[in-house]
XYZ file of C-alpha atoms in Angstrom:
657
model
C 0.000 0.000 0.000
C 1.437 3.380 -0.972
C 2.014 5.815 1.886
C 2.751 9.535 1.975
C 6.257 10.272 3.219
C 7.307 13.079 5.535
C 9.259 14.674 2.690
C 6.105 15.109 0.600
C 4.420 17.263 3.149
C 6.522 20.408 2.953
C 5.052 21.154 -0.472
C 1.673 19.492 -0.006
C 0.776 21.497 3.099
C -0.232 24.714 1.260
C -2.487 22.672 -1.027
C -3.989 20.863 1.947
C -4.629 24.168 3.702
C -6.505 25.435 0.649
C -8.534 22.234 0.488
C -9.362 22.626 4.165
C -10.676 26.138 3.542
C -12.761 24.944 0.581
C -14.229 21.964 2.451
C -14.779 23.443 5.863
C -14.896 27.217 5.467
C -12.840 29.941 7.113
C -11.729 30.070 10.727
C -14.829 31.994 11.743
C -16.811 28.787 11.160
C -14.639 26.732 13.483
C -11.107 25.926 14.540
C -8.992 26.431 11.407
C -6.178 24.200 12.669
C -8.588 21.291 13.138
C -9.969 21.857 9.619
C -6.457 21.653 8.211
C -5.820 18.503 10.204
C -9.015 16.948 8.817
C -7.984 17.835 5.260
C -4.599 16.196 5.775
C -6.229 13.000 7.005
C -8.486 12.584 3.961
C -5.997 13.763 1.349
C -4.857 11.035 -1.020
C -2.228 12.443 -3.375
C -2.535 11.948 -7.148
C -1.323 8.473 -8.051
C -1.675 7.135 -4.515
C -4.294 4.645 -3.332
C -6.914 4.845 -0.625
C -6.302 2.671 2.401
C -9.743 1.039 2.343
C -12.472 0.058 -0.061
C -15.949 1.139 1.020
C -18.862 -0.861 -0.411
C -22.192 0.965 -0.146
C -25.589 -0.379 -1.086
C -27.355 1.593 -3.785
C -30.796 1.224 -2.233
C -33.393 1.871 -4.880
C -30.872 1.977 -7.732
C -30.292 -1.733 -7.126
C -26.518 -1.539 -7.430
C -23.370 -1.569 -5.292
C -21.275 1.617 -5.051
C -17.512 1.451 -4.464
C -15.803 4.342 -2.688
C -12.246 4.998 -1.569
C -11.684 5.571 2.132
C -10.538 8.071 3.379
C -10.835 10.179 0.202
C -14.553 9.540 -0.341
C -13.876 9.207 -4.082
C -16.474 7.258 -6.048
C -14.394 4.550 -7.742
C -16.931 2.291 -9.448
C -20.503 1.004 -9.488
C -21.157 -2.731 -9.750
C -24.441 -3.495 -11.547
C -26.335 -6.115 -9.534
C -30.154 -6.071 -9.498
C -30.846 -3.356 -12.075
C -29.999 -3.074 -15.739
C -27.050 -0.808 -16.493
C -26.896 0.886 -19.877
C -23.342 2.038 -19.115
C -21.981 -1.436 -19.911
C -24.963 -3.473 -21.118
C -25.443 -5.485 -17.903
C -28.915 -6.981 -17.958
C -29.269 -6.223 -21.679
C -26.689 -8.453 -23.333
C -27.351 -12.091 -24.154
C -24.551 -12.966 -21.749
C -25.929 -11.108 -18.692
C -29.684 -10.683 -19.013
C -30.435 -14.067 -17.412
C -28.937 -12.732 -14.162
C -32.206 -10.819 -13.656
C -34.504 -13.823 -14.074
C -36.840 -14.690 -11.194
C -39.822 -16.977 -10.638
C -41.885 -13.859 -11.483
C -40.133 -13.495 -14.838
C -37.500 -10.983 -15.882
C -37.199 -8.267 -13.199
C -34.911 -5.407 -14.315
C -34.895 -3.446 -11.028
C -34.080 -4.183 -7.432
C -33.847 -2.540 -4.009
C -30.396 -3.359 -2.613
C -29.902 -2.805 1.123
C -27.217 -4.714 3.010
C -23.814 -5.705 1.603
C -21.733 -8.187 3.585
C -18.150 -9.258 2.903
C -17.145 -12.912 3.002
C -15.191 -13.951 6.084
C -12.645 -16.556 7.087
C -12.137 -17.225 10.795
C -14.343 -14.244 11.547
C -12.208 -11.814 9.521
C -13.023 -10.213 6.169
C -11.080 -12.036 3.453
C -11.652 -10.119 0.192
C -13.119 -13.012 -1.829
C -16.750 -11.973 -2.304
C -19.339 -9.509 -1.195
C -23.002 -10.481 -0.879
C -25.963 -8.105 -1.064
C -29.711 -8.554 -0.674
C -32.622 -7.467 -2.831
C -35.623 -6.450 -0.790
C -38.530 -6.197 -3.244
C -38.182 -9.452 -5.182
C -36.340 -11.514 -2.554
C -32.851 -12.333 -3.810
C -29.212 -12.485 -2.728
C -26.306 -11.706 -5.046
C -22.686 -12.746 -4.820
C -20.151 -10.347 -6.351
C -16.631 -11.615 -7.029
C -14.014 -9.145 -5.833
C -11.489 -10.533 -8.300
C -13.388 -8.799 -11.121
C -15.995 -6.642 -9.311
C -18.821 -8.362 -11.166
C -22.026 -10.051 -10.127
C -21.338 -13.771 -10.444
C -24.498 -15.300 -9.002
C -27.998 -14.344 -7.833
C -30.289 -16.725 -5.973
C -33.955 -16.074 -5.290
C -35.352 -16.650 -1.782
C -38.640 -18.595 -1.876
C -41.497 -18.253 0.641
C -40.389 -14.732 1.456
C -41.780 -11.244 0.994
C -39.355 -8.404 1.497
C -35.876 -9.877 1.919
C -34.677 -7.256 4.405
C -32.732 -9.033 7.176
C -30.136 -10.110 4.643
C -27.387 -10.769 3.500
C -25.356 -11.604 6.615
C -22.632 -14.248 6.731
C -21.452 -16.724 9.330
C -17.777 -16.447 10.454
C -16.446 -18.806 7.778
C -19.064 -17.947 5.161
C -20.671 -21.342 5.615
C -24.040 -19.630 5.257
C -25.612 -16.368 4.192
C -28.830 -15.687 6.069
C -32.053 -13.987 5.007
C -35.342 -13.202 6.760
C -38.638 -11.929 5.457
C -39.638 -8.378 6.286
C -43.301 -8.799 5.381
C -45.082 -11.841 6.738
C -47.737 -13.236 4.401
C -50.575 -15.787 4.658
C -49.247 -19.301 4.016
C -51.048 -22.604 3.733
C -49.635 -25.927 4.945
C -47.510 -26.135 1.774
C -45.990 -22.670 2.307
C -48.080 -21.323 -0.558
C -49.039 -17.646 -0.421
C -52.798 -17.976 -0.260
C -55.914 -15.895 -0.709
C -56.842 -14.846 2.833
C -58.540 -11.904 4.474
C -55.904 -9.407 5.588
C -57.606 -9.095 8.979
C -56.900 -12.811 9.525
C -53.254 -11.781 9.994
C -52.751 -13.241 13.470
C -54.118 -16.634 12.408
C -52.744 -17.089 8.893
C -49.654 -14.891 8.337
C -46.194 -16.400 8.844
C -42.571 -15.447 8.239
C -39.466 -17.377 7.269
C -35.758 -17.237 8.059
C -33.575 -18.800 5.359
C -30.008 -20.085 5.408
C -28.223 -20.194 2.065
C -25.264 -22.556 1.996
C -22.122 -21.297 0.255
C -19.660 -23.750 -1.291
C -15.912 -23.210 -1.406
C -16.296 -21.950 -4.978
C -19.117 -19.642 -3.935
C -22.113 -21.585 -5.275
C -25.247 -20.784 -3.266
C -28.238 -22.983 -2.474
C -31.101 -22.600 -0.003
C -30.221 -25.313 2.517
C -33.200 -24.798 4.831
C -35.834 -22.352 5.989
C -37.266 -21.945 9.487
C -40.976 -21.194 9.820
C -41.526 -18.191 12.085
C -44.398 -16.216 13.645
C -45.982 -13.463 11.566
C -43.691 -10.656 12.703
C -41.612 -8.266 10.595
C -37.939 -9.330 10.564
C -35.545 -6.424 10.201
C -31.790 -7.038 10.525
C -29.328 -9.729 11.521
C -25.789 -10.624 12.466
C -24.153 -13.963 13.167
C -22.426 -14.849 16.417
C -18.670 -15.233 16.655
C -16.175 -16.727 19.082
C -18.250 -18.239 21.929
C -21.488 -17.402 20.086
C -20.394 -18.934 16.766
C -23.113 -21.305 15.588
C -25.864 -18.812 16.418
C -27.393 -15.976 14.405
C -29.557 -13.135 15.690
C -32.453 -11.396 13.942
C -34.418 -8.378 15.110
C -38.171 -8.448 14.751
C -40.892 -5.905 15.320
C -44.691 -5.948 15.111
C -45.015 -8.580 17.817
C -48.540 -7.126 17.993
C -49.145 -8.811 14.594
C -50.878 -5.696 13.345
C -51.774 -5.361 9.680
C -52.660 -1.677 9.253
C -51.301 1.690 10.409
C -48.214 0.037 11.860
C -46.731 3.326 13.084
C -49.365 3.137 15.830
C -50.539 -0.449 15.976
C -47.072 -2.026 15.826
C -45.657 0.286 18.502
C -47.823 -0.693 21.454
C -45.794 -3.437 23.112
C -43.039 -2.318 25.439
C -40.764 -5.014 24.037
C -40.378 -6.869 20.764
C -37.878 -9.666 20.123
C -34.481 -10.712 18.911
C -34.759 -14.189 17.414
C -31.709 -16.248 18.413
C -31.277 -19.036 15.829
C -29.093 -22.056 16.560
C -28.057 -22.441 12.938
C -25.573 -25.237 13.648
C -28.360 -27.358 15.137
C -30.666 -26.410 12.269
C -27.981 -27.466 9.762
C -27.673 -30.809 11.561
C -31.438 -31.298 11.350
C -31.328 -30.506 7.628
C -28.410 -32.890 7.047
C -30.343 -35.627 8.832
C -33.323 -35.044 6.534
C -35.497 -33.545 9.282
C -38.227 -31.077 8.493
C -40.278 -31.252 5.295
C -39.484 -30.712 1.647
C -42.199 -28.253 0.581
C -42.957 -26.269 -2.572
C -40.719 -23.241 -2.904
C -40.088 -22.414 -6.548
C -37.088 -20.155 -7.044
C -34.295 -19.599 -9.536
C -30.546 -19.513 -9.334
C -28.679 -17.477 -11.945
C -24.942 -17.989 -12.294
C -22.036 -17.217 -14.604
C -21.026 -20.340 -16.521
C -17.273 -19.931 -16.860
C -17.092 -23.076 -18.988
C -19.181 -21.373 -21.651
C -17.580 -17.995 -22.007
C -19.142 -16.316 -18.989
C -22.722 -16.634 -20.231
C -25.244 -16.490 -17.378
C -27.382 -19.604 -16.974
C -30.649 -20.011 -15.054
C -31.492 -23.017 -12.905
C -35.063 -23.525 -11.596
C -35.508 -25.167 -8.169
C -38.995 -26.322 -7.190
C -38.823 -27.065 -3.446
C -37.067 -26.213 -0.215
C -36.578 -27.833 3.184
C -38.645 -26.205 5.944
C -37.927 -26.663 9.664
C -40.781 -26.003 12.111
C -39.704 -24.942 15.650
C -42.937 -26.466 17.004
C -41.683 -29.881 15.899
C -37.895 -29.565 16.330
C -36.427 -28.555 19.689
C -33.695 -26.012 20.272
C -33.921 -24.118 16.980
C -35.099 -20.674 18.067
C -35.353 -18.583 21.240
C -36.790 -15.101 21.620
C -34.877 -12.416 23.531
C -37.246 -9.623 24.664
C -35.849 -6.314 23.441
C -37.157 -2.736 23.741
C -38.717 -1.325 21.510
C -39.252 -1.740 17.752
C -35.615 -2.844 17.304
C -33.787 -2.209 14.044
C -30.150 -3.333 14.225
C -28.777 -6.326 16.089
C -25.004 -6.450 16.360
C -22.497 -8.827 17.979
C -19.302 -7.376 19.438
C -15.881 -8.682 18.260
C -15.512 -10.968 21.292
C -18.843 -12.652 20.530
C -19.914 -12.163 24.162
C -22.490 -9.412 23.711
C -25.538 -8.899 21.509
C -26.578 -5.264 21.052
C -30.025 -4.177 19.876
C -31.080 -0.790 18.540
C -34.627 -0.107 19.683
C -35.908 2.721 17.492
C -38.396 3.810 20.166
C -36.289 2.879 23.181
C -34.605 5.262 25.629
C -31.783 2.775 26.279
C -29.550 0.434 24.278
C -29.944 -3.093 25.677
C -26.793 -5.223 25.715
C -27.562 -8.927 26.032
C -25.038 -11.437 27.350
C -24.599 -14.573 25.255
C -23.379 -16.522 28.310
C -26.468 -15.474 30.275
C -28.636 -16.407 27.313
C -27.233 -19.957 27.336
C -27.665 -20.180 31.120
C -31.264 -19.044 30.773
C -31.906 -21.646 28.065
C -30.280 -24.405 30.102
C -32.344 -23.509 33.183
C -35.504 -22.963 31.085
C -35.854 -19.492 32.538
C -38.752 -18.594 30.257
C -41.573 -16.083 30.534
C -43.730 -17.767 27.875
C -43.640 -18.882 24.267
C -44.778 -17.792 20.810
C -45.545 -20.472 18.191
C -43.601 -23.004 20.238
C -40.594 -20.664 20.576
C -39.519 -20.016 24.192
C -39.328 -16.374 25.307
C -36.449 -15.801 27.733
C -36.776 -13.450 30.699
C -35.356 -10.025 29.892
C -33.479 -9.523 33.170
C -31.953 -12.990 32.988
C -30.103 -12.271 29.726
C -29.135 -8.637 30.265
C -25.525 -7.507 30.542
C -26.593 -3.880 30.925
C -28.429 -0.928 29.407
C -26.718 2.094 27.867
C -28.489 5.186 29.141
C -28.768 8.474 27.241
C -27.811 6.880 23.896
C -29.424 9.582 21.762
C -32.911 9.539 20.267
C -33.739 6.727 17.867
C -30.767 4.361 18.248
C -30.556 2.118 15.189
C -27.308 0.349 14.415
C -24.018 -0.382 16.171
C -20.502 -1.295 15.057
C -17.267 -1.813 16.961
C -13.655 -0.613 16.875
C -12.004 -3.694 18.421
C -10.743 -1.593 21.342
C -13.689 -2.164 23.665
C -15.949 0.554 22.285
C -19.199 0.518 20.355
C -20.636 3.228 18.105
C -24.382 3.640 17.590
C -26.363 5.831 15.190
C -29.122 7.982 16.711
C -31.504 8.775 13.870
C -33.721 11.382 15.522
C -31.045 13.338 17.371
C -28.692 13.043 14.343
C -25.540 11.850 16.071
C -23.098 9.012 16.575
C -22.740 7.886 20.171
C -19.585 6.102 21.378
C -19.899 3.877 24.442
C -17.895 1.452 26.559
C -19.120 -2.118 25.996
C -18.223 -3.553 29.403
C -19.358 -0.535 31.418
C -22.317 0.285 29.106
C -21.495 3.983 29.513
C -21.473 6.740 26.876
C -18.005 8.281 26.488
C -18.385 10.554 23.423
C -20.889 11.785 20.826
C -20.700 13.726 17.559
C -23.343 15.349 15.336
C -23.865 14.045 11.792
C -26.098 16.510 9.872
C -28.572 14.700 9.283
C -30.396 11.527 10.433
C -27.947 8.618 10.166
C -29.353 5.154 9.544
C -26.485 2.699 9.423
C -22.828 3.295 10.040
C -19.749 1.406 8.920
C -16.347 0.765 10.447
C -14.088 -1.300 8.143
C -14.396 -4.806 9.565
C -16.661 -3.383 12.269
C -18.983 -6.370 12.370
C -16.145 -8.921 12.238
C -13.826 -10.321 14.895
C -11.025 -8.040 13.727
C -12.205 -4.461 13.090
C -9.921 -1.831 11.575
C -10.878 0.782 14.158
C -9.572 3.855 12.351
C -12.507 5.357 10.443
C -16.271 5.382 10.754
C -18.657 6.234 7.914
C -22.086 7.599 8.863
C -24.726 6.912 6.202
C -27.122 9.832 6.446
C -30.656 9.693 5.098
C -31.025 13.423 4.439
C -28.674 15.942 2.778
C -30.542 19.280 2.901
C -27.929 22.068 2.837
C -24.734 19.980 2.809
C -24.128 20.313 -0.951
C -25.010 22.541 -3.871
C -28.779 22.145 -4.473
C -29.892 19.931 -7.358
C -33.639 20.496 -7.295
C -36.067 18.387 -5.278
C -34.050 15.172 -5.724
C -30.580 14.983 -4.209
C -27.991 12.296 -3.591
C -27.704 11.049 -0.038
C -24.833 11.844 2.258
C -21.966 10.031 3.909
C -19.661 11.475 6.529
C -16.204 10.195 7.387
C -15.282 10.318 11.072
C -11.876 9.641 12.613
C -12.238 7.234 15.566
C -8.547 6.551 16.160
C -8.395 8.765 19.261
C -10.456 9.227 22.388
C -12.648 11.849 20.711
C -14.368 11.410 17.354
C -13.454 13.946 14.654
C -15.504 14.759 11.560
C -13.212 14.653 8.517
C -15.279 14.735 5.345
C -18.725 14.890 3.757
C -19.278 13.157 0.421
C -22.452 12.388 -1.580
C -23.502 8.830 -2.372
C -25.652 7.409 -5.169
C -29.088 5.996 -4.497
C -30.000 5.559 -0.858
C -27.267 3.625 0.905
C -28.641 1.557 3.746
C -25.621 -0.364 4.956
C -21.966 -0.482 3.959
C -18.888 -2.605 4.395
C -15.231 -1.657 4.467
C -12.059 -3.654 3.989
C -8.333 -2.946 3.821
C -7.509 -2.390 0.149
C -4.509 -4.724 0.285
C -6.844 -7.696 0.878
C -8.637 -6.992 -2.389
C -5.875 -5.658 -4.650
C -3.916 -8.910 -4.550
C -6.882 -10.784 -6.068
C -7.509 -8.456 -9.005
C -8.126 -9.761 -12.514
C -6.830 -7.180 -14.984
C -7.943 -8.744 -18.249
C -9.367 -12.005 -19.567
C -6.950 -14.418 -21.220
C -7.950 -14.573 -24.877
C -6.606 -18.121 -25.131
C -9.106 -19.173 -22.439
C -12.120 -17.499 -24.081
C -14.729 -20.269 -24.389
C -17.653 -18.158 -25.605
C -19.519 -20.114 -28.317
C -19.552 -17.056 -30.611
C -15.985 -15.901 -30.048
C -13.578 -14.785 -32.745
C -10.127 -14.746 -31.202
C -8.395 -13.351 -34.289
C -9.422 -11.278 -37.275
C -9.081 -14.385 -39.443
C -12.048 -15.883 -37.579
C -14.416 -12.972 -38.267
C -17.404 -13.924 -40.391
C -21.163 -13.572 -40.854
C -23.636 -16.453 -40.806
C -27.350 -16.458 -41.636
C -29.937 -18.850 -40.178
C -33.274 -17.824 -41.640
C -33.929 -14.315 -40.325
C -31.213 -14.621 -37.688
C -27.823 -13.188 -38.585
C -24.726 -13.755 -36.457
C -21.828 -11.358 -36.901
C -18.538 -12.646 -35.468
C -16.668 -9.372 -34.947
C -13.373 -8.346 -33.348
C -12.209 -5.041 -31.973
C -8.709 -3.759 -31.329
C -7.032 -0.346 -31.319
C -8.255 1.232 -33.543
C -10.698 -0.612 -35.782
C -13.475 -3.168 -35.963
C -13.292 -6.222 -38.174
C -15.425 -6.205 -40.212
C -16.131 -2.480 -40.420
C -18.285 -2.627 -43.583
C -21.211 -5.072 -43.695
C -23.786 -5.597 -46.469
C -26.490 -8.214 -46.896
C -28.567 -7.390 -43.786
C -32.304 -7.087 -44.491
C -35.236 -5.372 -42.825
C -36.810 -7.912 -40.464
C -33.526 -9.628 -39.619
C -32.484 -10.146 -36.015
C -28.790 -9.374 -35.970
C -26.465 -10.581 -33.231
C -23.166 -8.726 -33.042
C -20.803 -11.002 -31.123
C -17.876 -8.708 -30.418
C -14.559 -9.990 -29.075
C -12.010 -7.551 -27.667
C -8.612 -8.785 -28.827
C -6.631 -6.550 -26.460
C -4.509 -8.190 -23.779
C -3.557 -5.105 -21.798
C -5.099 -3.784 -18.597
C -7.645 -0.985 -18.928
C -8.219 -1.184 -22.682
C -11.952 -1.849 -23.030
C -13.764 -1.183 -26.285
C -17.356 -0.152 -26.731
C -19.844 -1.013 -29.444
C -23.040 0.854 -30.323
C -25.176 1.039 -33.458
C -27.856 3.502 -34.440
C -31.374 2.371 -33.586
C -30.457 -0.372 -31.120
C -33.212 -0.794 -28.536
C -31.028 -2.240 -25.781
C -27.745 -0.632 -24.671
C -24.144 -0.327 -25.734
C -21.572 -3.006 -25.099
C -18.495 -2.338 -23.001
C -16.158 -5.240 -23.690
C -13.163 -5.919 -21.490
C -9.861 -7.232 -22.958
C -10.205 -10.886 -23.978
C -13.989 -10.903 -23.551
C -16.884 -11.576 -25.948
C -20.255 -9.839 -25.561
C -23.381 -9.751 -27.719
C -25.569 -6.866 -28.867
C -28.915 -7.686 -30.497
C -30.204 -5.328 -33.203
C -33.383 -5.486 -35.297
C -33.272 -2.977 -38.173
C -36.726 -1.745 -39.170
C -35.945 0.511 -42.126
C -33.775 0.434 -45.241
C -30.583 2.484 -45.010
C -26.942 2.567 -44.022
C -26.355 2.553 -40.271
C -23.134 3.593 -38.547
C -21.617 1.818 -35.584
C -18.732 3.009 -33.431
C -16.594 2.475 -30.340
C -18.073 4.222 -27.291
C -14.968 3.988 -25.072
C -12.113 6.367 -25.820
C -9.415 3.791 -26.448
C -6.634 5.479 -28.420
C -5.613 8.617 -30.277
C -7.570 7.284 -33.276
C -10.688 6.502 -31.268
C -12.823 8.778 -33.462
C -11.751 6.774 -36.504
C -12.966 3.555 -34.912
C -16.282 3.156 -36.711
C -18.066 1.245 -39.435
C -21.270 0.861 -41.468
C -24.038 -1.694 -41.909
C -26.127 -1.625 -45.080
C -29.746 -2.684 -44.566
C -31.653 -3.678 -47.720
C -35.366 -4.431 -48.300
C -36.670 -7.709 -46.922
C -37.286 -9.001 -50.486
C -33.808 -8.116 -51.755
C -31.156 -10.617 -52.826
C -28.099 -8.735 -51.605
C -25.334 -11.173 -50.707
C -23.191 -10.830 -47.628
C -20.238 -8.613 -48.216
C -18.033 -7.724 -45.279
C -14.476 -6.906 -44.346
C -12.058 -4.068 -43.776
C -10.949 -3.592 -47.371
C -7.638 -5.318 -46.673
């Protein structure tokens, strides 16, 4: 990792001072020396790298945003659940199957919670998972190429919100339904009166098994009461083998939830013994029930084309029939986040309407289970006594505590949505030690590795839901806001504001060195197995099959082959299979043609992608490279002649050589 040296700073300091003035205003708005110090801490000199990657959910844009930390620079956006015209994701023949679901092709998603893969409880830089809330799905993005490699649909679920959270060795990714729905005995969403909610509505918690190569499959689901399930985190250390899910609406209300689901003093954390559940599943316990869902994955043996697999059923475990699966921890009130500290000893809940932050003890939870210290049950699930599992309550935690992460030094940091602040507190003593304003209304926060066993307790990113006057106005619709806070000392220090795309809900951070070493810089042309590849200009050709025309095309600095094509007719469906012959890093080529109803192609070195075009009128149509690739980029173009449907024009193509 590149570092600034002391010698750099004698000439950088004046620049940094100017940046500090620009970012934070003059000394009349605050302590000028502290502003300069903040600017120094976020400054990443030209040609140098950020220390961390920050991965932020795109919310309603359905994508994953990549930012440099501490600079706040937007580095990249990974298309995941929504089509992306910028590179053809979701439009090309190779990628469009990634957006298949049991409901058909769904070109938009609501992405909330990214989660990095872990090994021995530490982020490892292999993959990042992210959920889709609206049409329940989980995606796996490979951090070797920053591409979506697999998406699996979650059956028997409505609103995949408490997702995607991994176990300490990425054995499983978990998911829980936000919206309970009426289910019959076969888990089928049925026609039922909405006011029959308490009798007929149920939820599910799903565990998706992850193979060593990353392949995902729904191993089992646990049938749950008809609550709303919100967020989750897995245990670690002594609590490894358990996972914890917040739930609200223990009232089982079905209308005007802001009132009717806020009546009970306490809701629940669901403590799931996933190791026991996995044993039950391995033994064939539970029932195989209908649960149609699809799995979309990149087939590397066939040139990276995405394939779709349909699965018809899923194993369902019922806690009324199988002992020891689930326990409820009473938690005040309408909890949002549930977070496990790095030692795995404490489980922290964020009760949106609570005046305290409850900290549950895992050891006391086990003691309470062993002694059957219950205060009742719900759908066969024991409810533990609140006082019997409590380590302590953090008083004066701010208004609207939501989500907590940890620095690995014995401190926790919690967002307070209503009072717009981050509150730092001592985990053992459950005492507030510092607080800082965030301007405005933070939801989640992120510390790199802050939900793992080995946090990098240097920076904190507050993900704010409102921007208001933080940036130049852009009309009624504005980007959301992130704020970078230094947590390396006793007192938190605000360093930087930066806008974020979509509405980030949660984020993950990881040391850049863990990811950089895995990077794929181009695709080996000799290993290209795409069925329509042309790995040299000698292989370029055009083939007709009825009204289908396949153009085997290559691109290299600075021409297409062929760049003149005749013999296409109105009514043809033309497939341009374009192979990028480059074998250097950062030399993509684009391909676009007038009148195409999909998107451009952006083809990486060594890769083959397909654009489908259906010409509707006679004429000559230009095509060109959309990515500025060389000094002769403007000359990188060609023409397609389209003749009448009844014509007898033969194929004629080439480069004139």
